[in-house]
Short mmCIF file of C-alpha atoms in Angstrom, two decimals:
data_model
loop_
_atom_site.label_atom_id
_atom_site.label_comp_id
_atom_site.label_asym_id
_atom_site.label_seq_id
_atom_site.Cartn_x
_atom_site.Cartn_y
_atom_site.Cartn_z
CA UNK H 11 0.00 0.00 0.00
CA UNK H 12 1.06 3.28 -0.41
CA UNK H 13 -0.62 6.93 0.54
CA UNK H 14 -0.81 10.40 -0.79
CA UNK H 15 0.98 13.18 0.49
CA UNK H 16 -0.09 16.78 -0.50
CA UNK H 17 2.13 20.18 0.42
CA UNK H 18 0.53 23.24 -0.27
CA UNK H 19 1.74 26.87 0.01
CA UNK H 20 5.10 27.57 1.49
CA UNK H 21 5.43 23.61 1.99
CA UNK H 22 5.28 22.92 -1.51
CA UNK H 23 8.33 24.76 -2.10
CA UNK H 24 10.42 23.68 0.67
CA UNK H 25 10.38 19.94 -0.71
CA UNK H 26 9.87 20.78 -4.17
CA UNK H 27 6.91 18.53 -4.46
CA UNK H 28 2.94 18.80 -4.40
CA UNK H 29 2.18 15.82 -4.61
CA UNK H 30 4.33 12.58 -3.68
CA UNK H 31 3.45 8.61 -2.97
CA UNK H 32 4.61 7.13 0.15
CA UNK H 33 4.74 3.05 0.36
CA UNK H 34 4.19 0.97 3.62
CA UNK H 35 3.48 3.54 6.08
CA UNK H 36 1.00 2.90 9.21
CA UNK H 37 -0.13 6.06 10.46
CA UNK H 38 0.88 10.01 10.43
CA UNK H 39 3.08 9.43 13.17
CA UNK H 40 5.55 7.40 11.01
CA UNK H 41 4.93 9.40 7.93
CA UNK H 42 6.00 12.94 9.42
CA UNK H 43 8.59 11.40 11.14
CA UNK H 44 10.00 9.98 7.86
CA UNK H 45 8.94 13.12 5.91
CA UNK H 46 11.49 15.15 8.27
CA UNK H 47 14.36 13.07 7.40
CA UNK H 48 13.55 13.68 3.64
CA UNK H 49 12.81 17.07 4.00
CA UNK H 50 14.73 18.45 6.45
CA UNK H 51 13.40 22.17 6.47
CA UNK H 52 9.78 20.27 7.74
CA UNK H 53 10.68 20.58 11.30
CA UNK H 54 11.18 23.77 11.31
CA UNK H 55 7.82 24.81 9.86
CA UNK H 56 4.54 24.96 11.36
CA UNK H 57 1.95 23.05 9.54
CA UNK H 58 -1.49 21.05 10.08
CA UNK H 59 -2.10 17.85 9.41
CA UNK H 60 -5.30 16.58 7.19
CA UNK H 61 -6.07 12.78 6.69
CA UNK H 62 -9.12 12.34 3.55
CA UNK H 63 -10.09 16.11 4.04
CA UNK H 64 -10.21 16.24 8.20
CA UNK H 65 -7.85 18.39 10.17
CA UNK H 66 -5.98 15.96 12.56
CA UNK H 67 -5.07 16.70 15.92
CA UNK H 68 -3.44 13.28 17.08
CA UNK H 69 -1.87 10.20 15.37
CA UNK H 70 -4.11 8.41 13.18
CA UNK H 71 -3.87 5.40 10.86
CA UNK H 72 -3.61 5.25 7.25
CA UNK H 73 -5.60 3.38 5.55
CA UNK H 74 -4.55 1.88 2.00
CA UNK H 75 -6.89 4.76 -0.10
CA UNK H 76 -5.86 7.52 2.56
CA UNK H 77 -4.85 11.29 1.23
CA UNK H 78 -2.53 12.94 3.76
CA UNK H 79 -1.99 16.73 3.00
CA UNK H 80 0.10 19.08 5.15
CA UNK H 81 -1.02 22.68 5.12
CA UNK H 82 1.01 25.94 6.41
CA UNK H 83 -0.72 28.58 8.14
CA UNK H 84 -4.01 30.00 5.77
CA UNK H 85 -3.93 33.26 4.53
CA UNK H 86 -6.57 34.09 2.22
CA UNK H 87 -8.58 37.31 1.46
CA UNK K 7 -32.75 29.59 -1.97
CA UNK K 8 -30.33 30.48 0.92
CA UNK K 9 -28.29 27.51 0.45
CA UNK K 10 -27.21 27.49 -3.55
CA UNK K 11 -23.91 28.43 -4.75
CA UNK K 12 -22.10 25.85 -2.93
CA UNK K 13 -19.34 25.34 -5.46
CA UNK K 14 -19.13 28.52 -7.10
CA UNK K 15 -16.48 29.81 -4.30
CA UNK K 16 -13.37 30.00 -6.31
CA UNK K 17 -13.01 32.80 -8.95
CA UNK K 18 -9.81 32.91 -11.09
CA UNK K 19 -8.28 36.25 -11.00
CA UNK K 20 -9.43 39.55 -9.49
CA UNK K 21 -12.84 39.59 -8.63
CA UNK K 22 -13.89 42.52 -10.71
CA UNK K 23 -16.50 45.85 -10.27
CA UNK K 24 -18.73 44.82 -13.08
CA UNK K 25 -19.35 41.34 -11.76
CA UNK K 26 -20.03 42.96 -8.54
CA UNK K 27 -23.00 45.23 -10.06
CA UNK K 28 -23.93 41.69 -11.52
CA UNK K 29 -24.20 40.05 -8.17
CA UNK K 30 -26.14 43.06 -7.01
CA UNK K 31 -28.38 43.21 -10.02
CA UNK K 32 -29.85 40.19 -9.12
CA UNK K 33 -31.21 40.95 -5.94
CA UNK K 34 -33.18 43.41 -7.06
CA UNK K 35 -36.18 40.33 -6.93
CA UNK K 36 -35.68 40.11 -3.59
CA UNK K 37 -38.12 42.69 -2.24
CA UNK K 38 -37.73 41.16 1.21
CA UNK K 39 -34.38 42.45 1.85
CA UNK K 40 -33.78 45.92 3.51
CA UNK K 41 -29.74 45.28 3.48
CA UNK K 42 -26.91 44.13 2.18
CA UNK K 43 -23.65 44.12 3.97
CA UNK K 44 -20.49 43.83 1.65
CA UNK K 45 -16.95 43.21 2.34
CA UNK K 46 -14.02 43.38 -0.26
CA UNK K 47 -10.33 42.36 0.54
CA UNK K 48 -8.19 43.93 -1.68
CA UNK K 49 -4.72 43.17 -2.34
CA UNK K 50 -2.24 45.64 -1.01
CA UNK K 51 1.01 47.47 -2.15
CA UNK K 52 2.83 46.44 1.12
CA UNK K 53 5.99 47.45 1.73
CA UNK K 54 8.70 44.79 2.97
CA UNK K 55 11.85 46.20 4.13
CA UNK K 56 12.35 48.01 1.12
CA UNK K 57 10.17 45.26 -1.55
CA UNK K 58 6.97 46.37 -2.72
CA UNK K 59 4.35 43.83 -3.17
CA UNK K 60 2.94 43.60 -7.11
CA UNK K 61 0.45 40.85 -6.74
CA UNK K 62 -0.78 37.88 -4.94
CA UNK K 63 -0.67 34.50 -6.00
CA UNK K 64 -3.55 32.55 -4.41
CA UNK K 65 -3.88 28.64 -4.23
CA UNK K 66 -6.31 26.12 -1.98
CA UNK K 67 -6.58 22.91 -1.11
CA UNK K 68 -9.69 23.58 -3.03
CA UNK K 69 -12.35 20.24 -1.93
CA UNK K 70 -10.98 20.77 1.76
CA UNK K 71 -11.74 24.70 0.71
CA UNK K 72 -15.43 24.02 -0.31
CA UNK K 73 -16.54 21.76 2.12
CA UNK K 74 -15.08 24.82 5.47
CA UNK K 75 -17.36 26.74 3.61
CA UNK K 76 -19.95 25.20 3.54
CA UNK K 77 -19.79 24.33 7.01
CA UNK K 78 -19.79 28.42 7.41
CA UNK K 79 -22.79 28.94 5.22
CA UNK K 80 -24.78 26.47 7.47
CA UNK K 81 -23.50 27.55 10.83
CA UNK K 82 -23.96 31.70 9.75
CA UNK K 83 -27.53 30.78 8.42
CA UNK K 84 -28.35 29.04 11.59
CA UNK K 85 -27.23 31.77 13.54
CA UNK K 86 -28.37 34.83 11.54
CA UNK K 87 -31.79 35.69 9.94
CA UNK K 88 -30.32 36.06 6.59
CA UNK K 89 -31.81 36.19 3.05
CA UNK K 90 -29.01 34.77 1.41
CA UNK K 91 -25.37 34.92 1.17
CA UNK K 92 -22.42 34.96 -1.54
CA UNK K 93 -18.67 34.43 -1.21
CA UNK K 94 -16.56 34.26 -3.77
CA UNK K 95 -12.16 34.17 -3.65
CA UNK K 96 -9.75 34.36 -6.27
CA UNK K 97 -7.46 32.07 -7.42
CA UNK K 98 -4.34 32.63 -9.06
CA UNK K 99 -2.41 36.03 -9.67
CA UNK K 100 -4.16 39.02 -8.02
CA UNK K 101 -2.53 42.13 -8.76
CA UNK K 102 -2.43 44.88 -5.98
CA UNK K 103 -5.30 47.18 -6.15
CA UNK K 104 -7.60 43.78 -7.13
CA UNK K 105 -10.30 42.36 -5.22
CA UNK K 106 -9.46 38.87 -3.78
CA UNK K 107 -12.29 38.67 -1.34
CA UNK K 108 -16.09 39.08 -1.76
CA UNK K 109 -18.94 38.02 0.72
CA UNK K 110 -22.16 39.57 0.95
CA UNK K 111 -25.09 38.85 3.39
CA UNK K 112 -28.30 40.01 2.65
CA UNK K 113 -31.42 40.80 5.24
CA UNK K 114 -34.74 42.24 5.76
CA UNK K 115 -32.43 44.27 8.75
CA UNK K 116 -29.27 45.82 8.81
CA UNK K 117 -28.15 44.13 12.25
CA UNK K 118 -28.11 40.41 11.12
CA UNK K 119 -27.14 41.60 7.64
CA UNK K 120 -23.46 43.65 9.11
CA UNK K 121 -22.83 40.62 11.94
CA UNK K 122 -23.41 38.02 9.53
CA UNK K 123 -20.94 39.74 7.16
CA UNK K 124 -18.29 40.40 9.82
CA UNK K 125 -18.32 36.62 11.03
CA UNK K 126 -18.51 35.57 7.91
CA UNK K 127 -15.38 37.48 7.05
CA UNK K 128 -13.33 35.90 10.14
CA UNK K 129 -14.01 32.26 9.69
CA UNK K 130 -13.26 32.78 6.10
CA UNK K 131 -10.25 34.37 6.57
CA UNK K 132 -9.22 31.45 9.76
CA UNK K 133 -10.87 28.41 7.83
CA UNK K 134 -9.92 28.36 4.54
CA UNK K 135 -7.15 26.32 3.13
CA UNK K 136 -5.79 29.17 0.83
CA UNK K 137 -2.33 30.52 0.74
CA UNK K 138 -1.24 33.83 -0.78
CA UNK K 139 1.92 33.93 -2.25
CA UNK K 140 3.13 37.61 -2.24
CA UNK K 141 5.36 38.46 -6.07
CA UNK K 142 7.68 41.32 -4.91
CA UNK K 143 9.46 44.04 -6.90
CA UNK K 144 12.27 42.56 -7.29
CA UNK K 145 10.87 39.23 -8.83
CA UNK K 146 11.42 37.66 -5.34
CA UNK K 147 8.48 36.35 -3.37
CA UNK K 148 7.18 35.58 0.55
CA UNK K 149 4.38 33.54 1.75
CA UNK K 150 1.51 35.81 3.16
CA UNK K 151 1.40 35.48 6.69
CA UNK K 152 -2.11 36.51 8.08
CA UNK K 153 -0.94 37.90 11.20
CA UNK K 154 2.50 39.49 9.65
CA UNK K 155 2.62 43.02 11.80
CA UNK K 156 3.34 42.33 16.01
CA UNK K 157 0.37 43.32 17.63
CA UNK K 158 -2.09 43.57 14.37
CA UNK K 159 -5.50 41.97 14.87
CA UNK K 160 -6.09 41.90 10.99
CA UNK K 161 -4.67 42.15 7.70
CA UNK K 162 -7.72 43.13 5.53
CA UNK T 1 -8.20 63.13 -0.42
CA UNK T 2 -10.11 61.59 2.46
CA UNK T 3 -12.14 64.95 2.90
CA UNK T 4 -13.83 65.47 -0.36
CA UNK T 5 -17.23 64.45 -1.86
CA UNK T 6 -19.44 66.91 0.58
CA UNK T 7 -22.05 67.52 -1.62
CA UNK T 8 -22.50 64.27 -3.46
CA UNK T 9 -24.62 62.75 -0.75
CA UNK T 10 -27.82 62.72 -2.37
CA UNK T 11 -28.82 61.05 -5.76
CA UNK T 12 -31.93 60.88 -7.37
CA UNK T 13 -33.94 57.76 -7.60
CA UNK T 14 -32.04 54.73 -7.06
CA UNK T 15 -28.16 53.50 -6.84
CA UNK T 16 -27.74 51.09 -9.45
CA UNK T 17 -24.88 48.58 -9.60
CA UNK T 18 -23.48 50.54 -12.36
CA UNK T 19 -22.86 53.17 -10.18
CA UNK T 20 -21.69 51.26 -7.33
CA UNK T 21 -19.15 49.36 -9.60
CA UNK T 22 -18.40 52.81 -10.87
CA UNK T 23 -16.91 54.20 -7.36
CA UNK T 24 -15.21 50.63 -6.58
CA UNK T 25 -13.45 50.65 -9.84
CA UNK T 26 -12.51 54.25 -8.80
CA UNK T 27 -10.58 52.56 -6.07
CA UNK T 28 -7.82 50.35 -8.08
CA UNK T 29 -5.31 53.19 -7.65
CA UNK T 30 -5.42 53.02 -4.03
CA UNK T 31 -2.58 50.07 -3.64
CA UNK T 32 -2.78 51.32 0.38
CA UNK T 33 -6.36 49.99 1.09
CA UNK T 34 -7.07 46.40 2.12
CA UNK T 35 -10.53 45.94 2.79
CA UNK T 36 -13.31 48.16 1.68
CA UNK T 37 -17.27 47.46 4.13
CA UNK T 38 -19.97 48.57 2.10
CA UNK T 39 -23.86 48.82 3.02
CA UNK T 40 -26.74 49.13 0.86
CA UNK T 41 -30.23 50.26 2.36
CA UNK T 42 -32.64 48.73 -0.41
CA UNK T 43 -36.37 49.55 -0.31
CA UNK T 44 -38.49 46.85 1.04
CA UNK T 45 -41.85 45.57 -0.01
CA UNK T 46 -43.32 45.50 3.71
CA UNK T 47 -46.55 44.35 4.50
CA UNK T 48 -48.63 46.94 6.37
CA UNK T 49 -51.43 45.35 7.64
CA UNK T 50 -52.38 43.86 4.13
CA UNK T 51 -50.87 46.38 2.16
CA UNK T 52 -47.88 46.22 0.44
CA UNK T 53 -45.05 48.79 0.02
CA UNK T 54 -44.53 49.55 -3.75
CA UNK T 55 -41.77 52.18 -3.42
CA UNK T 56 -40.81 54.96 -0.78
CA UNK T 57 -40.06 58.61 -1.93
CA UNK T 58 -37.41 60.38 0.28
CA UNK T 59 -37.18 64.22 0.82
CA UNK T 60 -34.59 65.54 2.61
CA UNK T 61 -33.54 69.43 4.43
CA UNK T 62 -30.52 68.93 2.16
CA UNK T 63 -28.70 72.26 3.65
CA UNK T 64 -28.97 70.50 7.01
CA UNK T 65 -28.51 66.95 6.32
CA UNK T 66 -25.43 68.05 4.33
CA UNK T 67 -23.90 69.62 7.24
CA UNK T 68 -25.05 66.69 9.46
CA UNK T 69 -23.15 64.26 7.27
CA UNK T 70 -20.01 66.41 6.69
CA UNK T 71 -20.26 66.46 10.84
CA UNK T 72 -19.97 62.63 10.76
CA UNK T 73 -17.44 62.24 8.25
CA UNK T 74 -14.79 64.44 10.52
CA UNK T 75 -16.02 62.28 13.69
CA UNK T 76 -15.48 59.12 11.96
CA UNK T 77 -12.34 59.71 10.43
CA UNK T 78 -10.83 61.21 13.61
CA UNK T 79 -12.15 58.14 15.34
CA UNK T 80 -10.97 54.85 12.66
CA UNK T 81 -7.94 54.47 10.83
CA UNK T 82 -9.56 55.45 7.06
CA UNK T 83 -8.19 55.58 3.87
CA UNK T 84 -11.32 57.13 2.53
CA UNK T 85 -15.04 57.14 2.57
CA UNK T 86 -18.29 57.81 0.16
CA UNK T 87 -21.89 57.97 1.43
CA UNK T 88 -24.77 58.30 -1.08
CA UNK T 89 -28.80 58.46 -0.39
CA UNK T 90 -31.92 58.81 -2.66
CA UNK T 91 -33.82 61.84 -2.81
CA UNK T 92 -37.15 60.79 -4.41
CA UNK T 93 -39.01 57.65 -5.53
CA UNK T 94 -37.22 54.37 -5.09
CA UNK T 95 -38.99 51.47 -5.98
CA UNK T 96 -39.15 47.93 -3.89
CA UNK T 97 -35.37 45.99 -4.58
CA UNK T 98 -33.74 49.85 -5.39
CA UNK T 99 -30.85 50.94 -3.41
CA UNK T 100 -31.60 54.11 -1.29
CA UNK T 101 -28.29 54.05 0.95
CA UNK T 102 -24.83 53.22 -0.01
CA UNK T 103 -22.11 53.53 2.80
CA UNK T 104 -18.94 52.52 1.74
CA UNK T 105 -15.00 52.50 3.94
CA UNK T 106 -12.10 51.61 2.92
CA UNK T 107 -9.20 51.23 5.23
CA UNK T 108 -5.81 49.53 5.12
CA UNK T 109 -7.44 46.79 7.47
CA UNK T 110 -10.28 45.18 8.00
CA UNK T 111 -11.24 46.24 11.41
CA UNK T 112 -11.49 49.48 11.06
CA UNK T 113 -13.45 49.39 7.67
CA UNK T 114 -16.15 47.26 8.99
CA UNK T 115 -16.51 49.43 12.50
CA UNK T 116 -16.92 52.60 10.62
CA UNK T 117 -19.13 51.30 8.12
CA UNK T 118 -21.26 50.21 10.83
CA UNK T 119 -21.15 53.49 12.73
CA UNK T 120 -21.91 55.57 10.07
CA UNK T 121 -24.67 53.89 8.88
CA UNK T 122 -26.40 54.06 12.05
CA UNK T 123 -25.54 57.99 12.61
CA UNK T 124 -26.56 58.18 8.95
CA UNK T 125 -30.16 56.67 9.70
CA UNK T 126 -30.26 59.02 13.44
CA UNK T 127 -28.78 61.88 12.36
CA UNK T 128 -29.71 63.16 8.69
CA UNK T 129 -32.84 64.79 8.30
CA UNK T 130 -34.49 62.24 5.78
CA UNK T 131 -38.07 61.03 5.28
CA UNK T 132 -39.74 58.18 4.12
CA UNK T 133 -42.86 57.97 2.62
CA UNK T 134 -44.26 54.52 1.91
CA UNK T 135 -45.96 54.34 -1.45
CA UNK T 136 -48.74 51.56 -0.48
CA UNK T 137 -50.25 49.24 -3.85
CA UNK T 138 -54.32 50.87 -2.80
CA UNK T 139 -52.83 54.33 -3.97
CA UNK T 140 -52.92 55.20 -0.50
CA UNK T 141 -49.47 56.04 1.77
CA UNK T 142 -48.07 56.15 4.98
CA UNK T 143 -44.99 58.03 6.31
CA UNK T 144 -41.96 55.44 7.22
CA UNK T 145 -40.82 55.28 10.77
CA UNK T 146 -37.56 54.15 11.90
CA UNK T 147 -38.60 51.49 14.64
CA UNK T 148 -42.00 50.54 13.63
CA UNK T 149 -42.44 47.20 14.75
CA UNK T 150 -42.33 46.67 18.43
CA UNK T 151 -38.67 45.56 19.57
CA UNK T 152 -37.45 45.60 16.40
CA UNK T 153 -33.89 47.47 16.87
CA UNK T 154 -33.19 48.24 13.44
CA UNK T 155 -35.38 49.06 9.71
CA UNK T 156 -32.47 48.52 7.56
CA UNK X 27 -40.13 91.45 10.56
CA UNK X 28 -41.17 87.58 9.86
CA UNK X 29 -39.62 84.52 10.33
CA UNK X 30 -39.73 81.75 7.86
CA UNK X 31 -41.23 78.51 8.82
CA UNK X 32 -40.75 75.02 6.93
CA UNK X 33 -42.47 71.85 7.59
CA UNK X 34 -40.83 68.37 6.09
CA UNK X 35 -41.83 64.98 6.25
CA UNK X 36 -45.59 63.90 7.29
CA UNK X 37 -45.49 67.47 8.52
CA UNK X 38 -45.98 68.96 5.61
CA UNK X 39 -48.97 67.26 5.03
CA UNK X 40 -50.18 67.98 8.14
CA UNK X 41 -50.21 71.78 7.86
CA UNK X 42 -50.76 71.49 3.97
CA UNK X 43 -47.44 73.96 3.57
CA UNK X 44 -43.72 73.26 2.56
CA UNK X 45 -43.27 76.74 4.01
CA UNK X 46 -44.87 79.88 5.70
CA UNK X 47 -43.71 83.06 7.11
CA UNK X 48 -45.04 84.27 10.48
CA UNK X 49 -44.61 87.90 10.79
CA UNK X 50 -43.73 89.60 14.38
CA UNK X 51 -42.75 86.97 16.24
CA UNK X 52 -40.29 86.95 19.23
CA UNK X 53 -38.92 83.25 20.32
CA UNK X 54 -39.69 79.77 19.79
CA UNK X 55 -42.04 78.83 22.18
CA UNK X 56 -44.20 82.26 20.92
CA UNK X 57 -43.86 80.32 17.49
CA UNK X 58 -45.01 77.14 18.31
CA UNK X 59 -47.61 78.34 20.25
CA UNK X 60 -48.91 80.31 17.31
CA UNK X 61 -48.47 77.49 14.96
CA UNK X 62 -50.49 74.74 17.47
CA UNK X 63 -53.23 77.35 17.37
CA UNK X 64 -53.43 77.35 13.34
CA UNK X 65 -52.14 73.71 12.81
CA UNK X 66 -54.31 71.94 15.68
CA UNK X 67 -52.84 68.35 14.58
CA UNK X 68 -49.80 69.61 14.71
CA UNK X 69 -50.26 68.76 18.80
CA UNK X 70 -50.30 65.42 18.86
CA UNK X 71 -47.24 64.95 16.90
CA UNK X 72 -43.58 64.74 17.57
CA UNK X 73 -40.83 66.72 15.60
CA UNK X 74 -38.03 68.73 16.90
CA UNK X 75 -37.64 72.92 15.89
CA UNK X 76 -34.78 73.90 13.85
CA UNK X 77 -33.45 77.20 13.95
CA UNK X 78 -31.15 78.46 11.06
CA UNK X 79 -29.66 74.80 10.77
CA UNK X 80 -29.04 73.86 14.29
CA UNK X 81 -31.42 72.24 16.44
CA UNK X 82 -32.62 73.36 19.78
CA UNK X 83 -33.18 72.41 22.68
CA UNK X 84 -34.87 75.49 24.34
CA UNK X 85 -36.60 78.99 23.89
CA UNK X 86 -34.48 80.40 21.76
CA UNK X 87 -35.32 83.82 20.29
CA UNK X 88 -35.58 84.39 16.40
CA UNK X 89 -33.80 87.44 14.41
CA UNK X 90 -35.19 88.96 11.13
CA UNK X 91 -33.38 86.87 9.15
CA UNK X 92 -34.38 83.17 10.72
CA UNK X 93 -35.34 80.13 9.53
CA UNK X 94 -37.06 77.53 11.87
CA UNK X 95 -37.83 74.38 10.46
CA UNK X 96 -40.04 71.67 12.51
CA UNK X 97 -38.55 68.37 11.84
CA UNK X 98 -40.50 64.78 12.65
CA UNK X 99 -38.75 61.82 13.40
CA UNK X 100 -36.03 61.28 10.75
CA UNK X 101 -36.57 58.00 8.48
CA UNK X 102 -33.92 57.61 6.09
CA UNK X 103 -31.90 54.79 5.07
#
């Protein structure tokens, strides 16, 4: 199995990416913590976590289908 | 009525004066209105240490976008007596000077109408996955921040 | 800039969108706002004991109302940080769904847009000699009162 | 002298005048008495006295030149 990882605004540029696949991974726990070792410049960003369109506020597993996107602070209108 | 234009949110570019008029021309029907509260968020010519800001570049993470605000629309209609209610926010480049924001709540009175709007306003402003990427004078750029100034309450 | 437009207050008939797109297309230029609050009064179709409201035709003491309003354009300009700020009202018949107040701020934030919008609409309604007469569908008419039903705080 | 005397609103269909002058009259309160004698309705109605563009509060007495206008509740908007 593998999930989707979105980055949006200011994320998207720090790892280059908006949209990458990431294979075998339980839960948001494990991904973030293996998204910081690919992406170094992640820890030091503030960012919420969404699994399948719902903010997340603790760990929570992935299912096979699961969309995880990380989102910086909003700042529309 | 009140609960239509669920998906109609996202506008690409500036949202202009004439499709403003065009928004108000149609509630002209409406005879049981008696006010409309507006609010616009234009994009300013901010000045960062010495780089002027040219335009904004807005993206969303535009399904998680659509279904916040449509969790607004039901909680401000539950809360307010309102006739009906339209926001709209661009997408893409937004040069300064253009409108990037646009909600209106209409009333038969003024009260619900102008509370509606200013709630409205907030929870758009806190809810909404949308990011505003800020093109400078000097072809550099910054991500918006929405609290940027130390000890502002808002950034329009 | 911010103290101009004293004697444009009243129009006659109603504001039409054209008009209002025509001031907020005016704005562009001004790269330093952020947020413009706008109201619109719009004429309702009130039922008055089983007769309906067709239109209302406003008459004003213009010399006073003009000084009343040029009064509450210093107050609310010393009071909220403004970048400028229009007020128009109908003089004359406006027919059910017409505009017969536009209030409109602009300021570099939000905040203080939306507060003095709000503030001068309401000394706008108190203060400025206006009146209201209610053009009923039997031919007959009654003059417009600004609290008429009973613990209603506001008319729109 | 006179003193000119404008009614607006449902006022001026009250008295069935947009304007009259009253000739030798001192103050305000002579005015209105005056005016409640000739305009009986005008009694049971509220409004509030204008003189030369400012509104009062009290007796105030009226020069050749003045303009009182009686004002009923305002109703714009």
């Amino acid at each position: 199995m593998e999930v989707k990882v979105f980055f949006f605004g200011g994320l998207a540029e720090i790892t280059g990416e908006g949209c990458i696949r990431v294979p075998e991974v339980r839960d948001t726990d494990e991904l973030i913590a293996r998204l910081q070792v690919q992406y170094q410049a992640l820890s030091q960003t503030r960012y919420r976590v969404v699994v399948n369109n719902r903010m997340i506020q603790e760990n929570t597993s992935l299912d096979q289908q699961a969309e995880v996107a990380l989102l910086p602070p909003f700042s529309g209108g | 009525m009140a609960k239509k234009n669920r998906n109609d949110l996202f506008m690409p570019g500036a949202i202009t004066p004439g499709f403003i008029a065009e928004i108000l021309h149609q509630h002209r029907g409406r005879t049981e209105i008696g006010a409309h509260s507006i609010f616009l968020g234009q994009t300013r010519a901010d000045d960062l240490g010495g780089k002027k800001v040219c335009a904004i570049e807005f993206t969303s993470y535009e399904a998680m976008a659509l279904e916040a605000m449509q969790e607004i629309r039901e909680k401000i209609f539950e809360k307010y007596a309102l006739t009906c209610m339209h926001v709209h926010h661009s997408l893409g480049k937004v040069e300064v000077g253009g409108v990037c924001l646009f909600v209106l709540t209409s009333s038969p009175h003024r009260k619900a109408a102008m509370e509606a709007c200013s709630e409205t306003v907030e929870r758009v402003k806190a809810e909404l996955p949308i990011w505003g990427k800020e093109l400078l004078d000097d072809d550099s750029h910054q991500w918006k921040a929405a609290n940027r100034s130390a000890g502002m309450q808002d950034q329009a």
